[in-house]
């Protein structure tokens, strides 16, 4: 079946068929669904190579994930859920998601430049942003539609989405203080990823609000892996005055931390209070159950899909770009690892 047959079958013009399959905004949602459904049923697919040459577009959105970060062990469960939500939206627009994994052996900027210069995608999501991220300046200068999944301090205006690190830090510290803890440590990232800095500063502010100090020796920076969490446990146990509670910036670290506590027969929630981060990937399976923050990753992915398409269509139409910025909310779920009121000394 060709596009003429599809138009005849649906009693819709060829132009409408083409615009629906290209995700154009001037086609209503119901018509787009009819066209996509019929195209699937009859096995029709436009010639992507020819369409790309004619229109200068690919119908693809890229998501760049860096595997040369400490956080790669967490990436599968976290990002796959985000990808699912993003693809759900892109599918409704006749577009598709392509994931680009950065190698451990290559420069992130160089990898991204290859993607852009080869015109593989119409828009791009970049993740694991650093405090000053060269990729952001490059994309903004080239007027490439993009969203940074993570904040940075780059001066150039751009769209971004980030998790509520300030909110989670404040809720975690306030919760622990409400239980009577005053000697609190935090576990943060050991690399230059920006959310580690945001988390630390937010924890310091939350401690100060409660009349406490977060001294440098209580900030335990380690790789965001199971081994990093194990090292955090070793460092806690080596302290002359062991903290009575700890808050983590990543749940993968909680797995290693629990293992170290198990080695010396310490029980989270009984001997030391632990607050994790988001519920991905394995926090719900830890015992005692881990206090952590709930987040809808599918909805987050949908948001990314919708707003990257907005940016792509604005560029295609030559209309002014409206940048999108959002802090994604997270709700604390208190569990066994931080329920017990603290009364004694470390």
PDB file of N, CA and C in Angstrom, residues 244-323:
ATOM      1  N   UNK A 244      24.477   9.342  63.812  1.00  0.00           N
ATOM      2  CA  UNK A 244      23.320   8.496  64.137  1.00  0.00           C
ATOM      3  C   UNK A 244      22.367   8.363  62.952  1.00  0.00           C
ATOM      4  N   UNK A 245      22.632   9.121  61.876  1.00  0.00           N
ATOM      5  CA  UNK A 245      21.756   9.074  60.708  1.00  0.00           C
ATOM      6  C   UNK A 245      22.537   9.488  59.468  1.00  0.00           C
ATOM      7  N   UNK A 246      22.057   9.031  58.304  1.00  0.00           N
ATOM      8  CA  UNK A 246      22.685   9.409  57.046  1.00  0.00           C
ATOM      9  C   UNK A 246      21.615   9.519  55.959  1.00  0.00           C
ATOM     10  N   UNK A 247      21.786  10.515  55.083  1.00  0.00           N
ATOM     11  CA  UNK A 247      20.908  10.693  53.923  1.00  0.00           C
ATOM     12  C   UNK A 247      21.741  10.480  52.667  1.00  0.00           C
ATOM     13  N   UNK A 248      21.172   9.776  51.683  1.00  0.00           N
ATOM     14  CA  UNK A 248      21.893   9.405  50.466  1.00  0.00           C
ATOM     15  C   UNK A 248      21.334  10.128  49.254  1.00  0.00           C
ATOM     16  N   UNK A 249      22.208  10.461  48.293  1.00  0.00           N
ATOM     17  CA  UNK A 249      21.764  11.104  47.063  1.00  0.00           C
ATOM     18  C   UNK A 249      21.411  10.085  45.983  1.00  0.00           C
ATOM     19  N   UNK A 250      21.609   8.801  46.247  1.00  0.00           N
ATOM     20  CA  UNK A 250      21.337   7.776  45.234  1.00  0.00           C
ATOM     21  C   UNK A 250      21.076   6.436  45.923  1.00  0.00           C
ATOM     22  N   UNK A 251      20.050   5.730  45.441  1.00  0.00           N
ATOM     23  CA  UNK A 251      19.674   4.475  46.093  1.00  0.00           C
ATOM     24  C   UNK A 251      20.618   3.318  45.816  1.00  0.00           C
ATOM     25  N   UNK A 252      21.370   3.368  44.726  1.00  0.00           N
ATOM     26  CA  UNK A 252      22.328   2.293  44.478  1.00  0.00           C
ATOM     27  C   UNK A 252      23.339   2.233  45.611  1.00  0.00           C
ATOM     28  N   UNK A 253      23.710   3.367  46.167  1.00  0.00           N
ATOM     29  CA  UNK A 253      24.626   3.401  47.294  1.00  0.00           C
ATOM     30  C   UNK A 253      24.019   2.698  48.508  1.00  0.00           C
ATOM     31  N   UNK A 254      22.697   2.774  48.651  1.00  0.00           N
ATOM     32  CA  UNK A 254      22.042   2.149  49.808  1.00  0.00           C
ATOM     33  C   UNK A 254      22.264   0.644  49.820  1.00  0.00           C
ATOM     34  N   UNK A 255      22.346   0.033  48.645  1.00  0.00           N
ATOM     35  CA  UNK A 255      22.557  -1.418  48.570  1.00  0.00           C
ATOM     36  C   UNK A 255      23.894  -1.791  49.197  1.00  0.00           C
ATOM     37  N   UNK A 256      24.958  -1.074  48.801  1.00  0.00           N
ATOM     38  CA  UNK A 256      26.277  -1.339  49.372  1.00  0.00           C
ATOM     39  C   UNK A 256      26.351  -0.992  50.840  1.00  0.00           C
ATOM     40  N   UNK A 257      25.674   0.106  51.232  1.00  0.00           N
ATOM     41  CA  UNK A 257      25.663   0.519  52.630  1.00  0.00           C
ATOM     42  C   UNK A 257      25.009  -0.550  53.503  1.00  0.00           C
ATOM     43  N   UNK A 258      23.896  -1.078  53.045  1.00  0.00           N
ATOM     44  CA  UNK A 258      23.208  -2.149  53.788  1.00  0.00           C
ATOM     45  C   UNK A 258      24.110  -3.378  53.935  1.00  0.00           C
ATOM     46  N   UNK A 259      24.853  -3.691  52.868  1.00  0.00           N
ATOM     47  CA  UNK A 259      25.760  -4.850  52.940  1.00  0.00           C
ATOM     48  C   UNK A 259      26.838  -4.643  54.000  1.00  0.00           C
ATOM     49  N   UNK A 260      27.405  -3.439  54.059  1.00  0.00           N
ATOM     50  CA  UNK A 260      28.435  -3.170  55.060  1.00  0.00           C
ATOM     51  C   UNK A 260      27.852  -3.243  56.467  1.00  0.00           C
ATOM     52  N   UNK A 261      26.670  -2.688  56.657  1.00  0.00           N
ATOM     53  CA  UNK A 261      26.029  -2.763  57.966  1.00  0.00           C
ATOM     54  C   UNK A 261      25.765  -4.218  58.361  1.00  0.00           C
ATOM     55  N   UNK A 262      25.374  -5.011  57.371  1.00  0.00           N
ATOM     56  CA  UNK A 262      25.114  -6.427  57.647  1.00  0.00           C
ATOM     57  C   UNK A 262      26.387  -7.145  58.102  1.00  0.00           C
ATOM     58  N   UNK A 263      27.523  -6.754  57.516  1.00  0.00           N
ATOM     59  CA  UNK A 263      28.803  -7.371  57.893  1.00  0.00           C
ATOM     60  C   UNK A 263      29.099  -7.214  59.374  1.00  0.00           C
ATOM     61  N   UNK A 264      28.703  -6.073  59.949  1.00  0.00           N
ATOM     62  CA  UNK A 264      29.016  -5.790  61.352  1.00  0.00           C
ATOM     63  C   UNK A 264      27.763  -5.840  62.236  1.00  0.00           C
ATOM     64  N   UNK A 265      26.686  -6.395  61.674  1.00  0.00           N
ATOM     65  CA  UNK A 265      25.429  -6.617  62.403  1.00  0.00           C
ATOM     66  C   UNK A 265      24.779  -5.317  62.902  1.00  0.00           C
ATOM     67  N   UNK A 266      24.900  -4.259  62.100  1.00  0.00           N
ATOM     68  CA  UNK A 266      24.147  -3.035  62.371  1.00  0.00           C
ATOM     69  C   UNK A 266      22.839  -3.092  61.580  1.00  0.00           C
ATOM     70  N   UNK A 267      21.774  -2.634  62.199  1.00  0.00           N
ATOM     71  CA  UNK A 267      20.457  -2.682  61.553  1.00  0.00           C
ATOM     72  C   UNK A 267      19.998  -1.268  61.216  1.00  0.00           C
ATOM     73  N   UNK A 268      19.810  -0.966  59.895  1.00  0.00           N
ATOM     74  CA  UNK A 268      19.276   0.355  59.520  1.00  0.00           C
ATOM     75  C   UNK A 268      17.916   0.588  60.181  1.00  0.00           C
ATOM     76  N   UNK A 269      17.755   1.760  60.742  1.00  0.00           N
ATOM     77  CA  UNK A 269      16.507   2.083  61.421  1.00  0.00           C
ATOM     78  C   UNK A 269      16.545   1.805  62.905  1.00  0.00           C
ATOM     79  N   UNK A 270      17.408   0.877  63.302  1.00  0.00           N
ATOM     80  CA  UNK A 270      17.554   0.546  64.722  1.00  0.00           C
ATOM     81  C   UNK A 270      18.855   1.131  65.269  1.00  0.00           C
ATOM     82  N   UNK A 271      19.975   0.837  64.589  1.00  0.00           N
ATOM     83  CA  UNK A 271      21.278   1.308  65.046  1.00  0.00           C
ATOM     84  C   UNK A 271      21.696   2.619  64.380  1.00  0.00           C
ATOM     85  N   UNK A 272      21.198   2.854  63.176  1.00  0.00           N
ATOM     86  CA  UNK A 272      21.481   4.087  62.450  1.00  0.00           C
ATOM     87  C   UNK A 272      20.345   4.333  61.456  1.00  0.00           C
ATOM     88  N   UNK A 273      19.856   5.559  61.414  1.00  0.00           N
ATOM     89  CA  UNK A 273      18.754   5.895  60.506  1.00  0.00           C
ATOM     90  C   UNK A 273      19.300   6.167  59.103  1.00  0.00           C
ATOM     91  N   UNK A 274      18.579   5.687  58.106  1.00  0.00           N
ATOM     92  CA  UNK A 274      19.002   5.862  56.708  1.00  0.00           C
ATOM     93  C   UNK A 274      17.829   6.395  55.893  1.00  0.00           C
ATOM     94  N   UNK A 275      18.096   7.457  55.128  1.00  0.00           N
ATOM     95  CA  UNK A 275      17.116   7.971  54.170  1.00  0.00           C
ATOM     96  C   UNK A 275      17.736   7.888  52.787  1.00  0.00           C
ATOM     97  N   UNK A 276      17.056   7.193  51.875  1.00  0.00           N
ATOM     98  CA  UNK A 276      17.543   7.050  50.507  1.00  0.00           C
ATOM     99  C   UNK A 276      17.051   8.181  49.627  1.00  0.00           C
ATOM    100  N   UNK A 277      17.124   7.918  48.306  1.00  0.00           N
ATOM    101  CA  UNK A 277      16.686   8.942  47.356  1.00  0.00           C
ATOM    102  C   UNK A 277      15.458   8.433  46.617  1.00  0.00           C
ATOM    103  N   UNK A 278      15.507   8.330  45.300  1.00  0.00           N
ATOM    104  CA  UNK A 278      14.300   7.915  44.585  1.00  0.00           C
ATOM    105  C   UNK A 278      14.136   6.402  44.614  1.00  0.00           C
ATOM    106  N   UNK A 279      12.919   5.919  44.350  1.00  0.00           N
ATOM    107  CA  UNK A 279      12.579   4.508  44.502  1.00  0.00           C
ATOM    108  C   UNK A 279      13.188   3.600  43.443  1.00  0.00           C
ATOM    109  N   UNK A 280      13.853   4.156  42.458  1.00  0.00           N
ATOM    110  CA  UNK A 280      14.555   3.352  41.457  1.00  0.00           C
ATOM    111  C   UNK A 280      16.032   3.303  41.841  1.00  0.00           C
ATOM    112  N   UNK A 281      16.720   2.178  41.678  1.00  0.00           N
ATOM    113  CA  UNK A 281      16.223   0.954  41.105  1.00  0.00           C
ATOM    114  C   UNK A 281      15.778  -0.105  42.098  1.00  0.00           C
ATOM    115  N   UNK A 282      16.403  -0.167  43.303  1.00  0.00           N
ATOM    116  CA  UNK A 282      16.199  -1.341  44.142  1.00  0.00           C
ATOM    117  C   UNK A 282      15.802  -1.045  45.578  1.00  0.00           C
ATOM    118  N   UNK A 283      15.437   0.193  45.865  1.00  0.00           N
ATOM    119  CA  UNK A 283      15.144   0.572  47.241  1.00  0.00           C
ATOM    120  C   UNK A 283      14.001  -0.194  47.846  1.00  0.00           C
ATOM    121  N   UNK A 284      12.983  -0.535  47.027  1.00  0.00           N
ATOM    122  CA  UNK A 284      11.807  -1.224  47.566  1.00  0.00           C
ATOM    123  C   UNK A 284      12.096  -2.652  47.991  1.00  0.00           C
ATOM    124  N   UNK A 285      13.245  -3.210  47.562  1.00  0.00           N
ATOM    125  CA  UNK A 285      13.561  -4.592  47.893  1.00  0.00           C
ATOM    126  C   UNK A 285      14.512  -4.710  49.093  1.00  0.00           C
ATOM    127  N   UNK A 286      14.977  -3.591  49.629  1.00  0.00           N
ATOM    128  CA  UNK A 286      15.870  -3.640  50.780  1.00  0.00           C
ATOM    129  C   UNK A 286      15.088  -3.940  52.050  1.00  0.00           C
ATOM    130  N   UNK A 287      15.733  -4.644  52.980  1.00  0.00           N
ATOM    131  CA  UNK A 287      15.139  -4.938  54.284  1.00  0.00           C
ATOM    132  C   UNK A 287      16.153  -4.651  55.366  1.00  0.00           C
ATOM    133  N   UNK A 288      15.816  -3.831  56.367  1.00  0.00           N
ATOM    134  CA  UNK A 288      14.528  -3.174  56.576  1.00  0.00           C
ATOM    135  C   UNK A 288      14.196  -2.234  55.407  1.00  0.00           C
ATOM    136  N   UNK A 289      12.901  -2.016  55.181  1.00  0.00           N
ATOM    137  CA  UNK A 289      12.467  -1.183  54.066  1.00  0.00           C
ATOM    138  C   UNK A 289      13.056   0.214  54.181  1.00  0.00           C
ATOM    139  N   UNK A 290      13.405   0.777  53.021  1.00  0.00           N
ATOM    140  CA  UNK A 290      14.145   2.032  52.971  1.00  0.00           C
ATOM    141  C   UNK A 290      13.220   3.235  52.832  1.00  0.00           C
ATOM    142  N   UNK A 291      13.410   4.234  53.668  1.00  0.00           N
ATOM    143  CA  UNK A 291      12.739   5.520  53.481  1.00  0.00           C
ATOM    144  C   UNK A 291      13.312   6.157  52.220  1.00  0.00           C
ATOM    145  N   UNK A 292      12.424   6.542  51.287  1.00  0.00           N
ATOM    146  CA  UNK A 292      12.890   7.055  50.004  1.00  0.00           C
ATOM    147  C   UNK A 292      11.828   7.980  49.398  1.00  0.00           C
ATOM    148  N   UNK A 293      12.090   8.453  48.185  1.00  0.00           N
ATOM    149  CA  UNK A 293      11.207   9.429  47.551  1.00  0.00           C
ATOM    150  C   UNK A 293      10.574   8.842  46.297  1.00  0.00           C
ATOM    151  N   UNK A 294       9.259   9.012  46.216  1.00  0.00           N
ATOM    152  CA  UNK A 294       8.497   8.474  45.100  1.00  0.00           C
ATOM    153  C   UNK A 294       8.500   9.446  43.938  1.00  0.00           C
ATOM    154  N   UNK A 295       8.612   8.897  42.712  1.00  0.00           N
ATOM    155  CA  UNK A 295       8.644   9.728  41.523  1.00  0.00           C
ATOM    156  C   UNK A 295       8.015   8.962  40.372  1.00  0.00           C
ATOM    157  N   UNK A 296       7.253   9.655  39.527  1.00  0.00           N
ATOM    158  CA  UNK A 296       6.659   9.038  38.347  1.00  0.00           C
ATOM    159  C   UNK A 296       7.588   9.256  37.160  1.00  0.00           C
ATOM    160  N   UNK A 297       8.399   8.249  36.849  1.00  0.00           N
ATOM    161  CA  UNK A 297       9.364   8.379  35.764  1.00  0.00           C
ATOM    162  C   UNK A 297       8.682   8.365  34.402  1.00  0.00           C
ATOM    163  N   UNK A 298       7.554   7.656  34.289  1.00  0.00           N
ATOM    164  CA  UNK A 298       6.825   7.625  33.023  1.00  0.00           C
ATOM    165  C   UNK A 298       6.293   9.022  32.691  1.00  0.00           C
ATOM    166  N   UNK A 299       5.719   9.692  33.682  1.00  0.00           N
ATOM    167  CA  UNK A 299       5.208  11.051  33.467  1.00  0.00           C
ATOM    168  C   UNK A 299       6.351  12.020  33.162  1.00  0.00           C
ATOM    169  N   UNK A 300       7.476  11.816  33.813  1.00  0.00           N
ATOM    170  CA  UNK A 300       8.641  12.650  33.556  1.00  0.00           C
ATOM    171  C   UNK A 300       9.076  12.494  32.092  1.00  0.00           C
ATOM    172  N   UNK A 301       9.107  11.246  31.606  1.00  0.00           N
ATOM    173  CA  UNK A 301       9.472  11.001  30.217  1.00  0.00           C
ATOM    174  C   UNK A 301       8.485  11.628  29.246  1.00  0.00           C
ATOM    175  N   UNK A 302       7.192  11.568  29.590  1.00  0.00           N
ATOM    176  CA  UNK A 302       6.155  12.192  28.766  1.00  0.00           C
ATOM    177  C   UNK A 302       6.407  13.698  28.646  1.00  0.00           C
ATOM    178  N   UNK A 303       6.757  14.338  29.776  1.00  0.00           N
ATOM    179  CA  UNK A 303       7.051  15.777  29.785  1.00  0.00           C
ATOM    180  C   UNK A 303       8.213  16.078  28.831  1.00  0.00           C
ATOM    181  N   UNK A 304       9.264  15.280  28.903  1.00  0.00           N
ATOM    182  CA  UNK A 304      10.409  15.497  28.020  1.00  0.00           C
ATOM    183  C   UNK A 304      10.003  15.354  26.559  1.00  0.00           C
ATOM    184  N   UNK A 305       9.198  14.318  26.267  1.00  0.00           N
ATOM    185  CA  UNK A 305       8.759  14.109  24.898  1.00  0.00           C
ATOM    186  C   UNK A 305       7.955  15.279  24.367  1.00  0.00           C
ATOM    187  N   UNK A 306       7.005  15.744  25.162  1.00  0.00           N
ATOM    188  CA  UNK A 306       6.139  16.844  24.717  1.00  0.00           C
ATOM    189  C   UNK A 306       6.936  18.116  24.462  1.00  0.00           C
ATOM    190  N   UNK A 307       7.831  18.437  25.370  1.00  0.00           N
ATOM    191  CA  UNK A 307       8.506  19.725  25.259  1.00  0.00           C
ATOM    192  C   UNK A 307       9.650  19.713  24.250  1.00  0.00           C
ATOM    193  N   UNK A 308      10.260  18.555  23.994  1.00  0.00           N
ATOM    194  CA  UNK A 308      11.264  18.531  22.921  1.00  0.00           C
ATOM    195  C   UNK A 308      10.567  18.659  21.576  1.00  0.00           C
ATOM    196  N   UNK A 309       9.375  18.081  21.435  1.00  0.00           N
ATOM    197  CA  UNK A 309       8.611  18.240  20.195  1.00  0.00           C
ATOM    198  C   UNK A 309       8.202  19.699  20.007  1.00  0.00           C
ATOM    199  N   UNK A 310       7.810  20.361  21.080  1.00  0.00           N
ATOM    200  CA  UNK A 310       7.484  21.793  21.010  1.00  0.00           C
ATOM    201  C   UNK A 310       8.660  22.593  20.448  1.00  0.00           C
ATOM    202  N   UNK A 311       9.864  22.283  20.934  1.00  0.00           N
ATOM    203  CA  UNK A 311      11.056  23.003  20.487  1.00  0.00           C
ATOM    204  C   UNK A 311      11.376  22.699  19.023  1.00  0.00           C
ATOM    205  N   UNK A 312      11.218  21.440  18.644  1.00  0.00           N
ATOM    206  CA  UNK A 312      11.477  21.040  17.253  1.00  0.00           C
ATOM    207  C   UNK A 312      10.510  21.748  16.309  1.00  0.00           C
ATOM    208  N   UNK A 313       9.234  21.774  16.687  1.00  0.00           N
ATOM    209  CA  UNK A 313       8.223  22.395  15.826  1.00  0.00           C
ATOM    210  C   UNK A 313       8.382  23.914  15.767  1.00  0.00           C
ATOM    211  N   UNK A 314       8.826  24.511  16.872  1.00  0.00           N
ATOM    212  CA  UNK A 314       9.070  25.958  16.867  1.00  0.00           C
ATOM    213  C   UNK A 314      10.195  26.304  15.893  1.00  0.00           C
ATOM    214  N   UNK A 315      11.236  25.491  15.883  1.00  0.00           N
ATOM    215  CA  UNK A 315      12.340  25.730  14.947  1.00  0.00           C
ATOM    216  C   UNK A 315      11.861  25.559  13.512  1.00  0.00           C
ATOM    217  N   UNK A 316      11.090  24.498  13.254  1.00  0.00           N
ATOM    218  CA  UNK A 316      10.608  24.241  11.893  1.00  0.00           C
ATOM    219  C   UNK A 316       9.710  25.367  11.394  1.00  0.00           C
ATOM    220  N   UNK A 317       8.914  25.934  12.304  1.00  0.00           N
ATOM    221  CA  UNK A 317       7.982  26.999  11.921  1.00  0.00           C
ATOM    222  C   UNK A 317       8.628  28.382  11.923  1.00  0.00           C
ATOM    223  N   UNK A 318       9.834  28.466  12.451  1.00  0.00           N
ATOM    224  CA  UNK A 318      10.516  29.752  12.528  1.00  0.00           C
ATOM    225  C   UNK A 318       9.924  30.687  13.559  1.00  0.00           C
ATOM    226  N   UNK A 319       9.251  30.121  14.568  1.00  0.00           N
ATOM    227  CA  UNK A 319       8.641  30.939  15.619  1.00  0.00           C
ATOM    228  C   UNK A 319       9.598  31.090  16.791  1.00  0.00           C
ATOM    229  N   UNK A 320       9.420  32.114  17.638  1.00  0.00           N
ATOM    230  CA  UNK A 320      10.309  32.302  18.790  1.00  0.00           C
ATOM    231  C   UNK A 320      10.303  31.086  19.715  1.00  0.00           C
ATOM    232  N   UNK A 321      11.459  30.746  20.226  1.00  0.00           N
ATOM    233  CA  UNK A 321      11.594  29.584  21.116  1.00  0.00           C
ATOM    234  C   UNK A 321      11.169  29.963  22.526  1.00  0.00           C
ATOM    235  N   UNK A 322      10.305  29.155  23.092  1.00  0.00           N
ATOM    236  CA  UNK A 322       9.907  29.335  24.495  1.00  0.00           C
ATOM    237  C   UNK A 322      10.576  28.233  25.308  1.00  0.00           C
ATOM    238  N   UNK A 323      11.532  28.610  26.154  1.00  0.00           N
ATOM    239  CA  UNK A 323      12.266  27.608  26.916  1.00  0.00           C
ATOM    240  C   UNK A 323      11.401  27.062  28.058  1.00  0.00           C
TER     241      UNK A 323
END
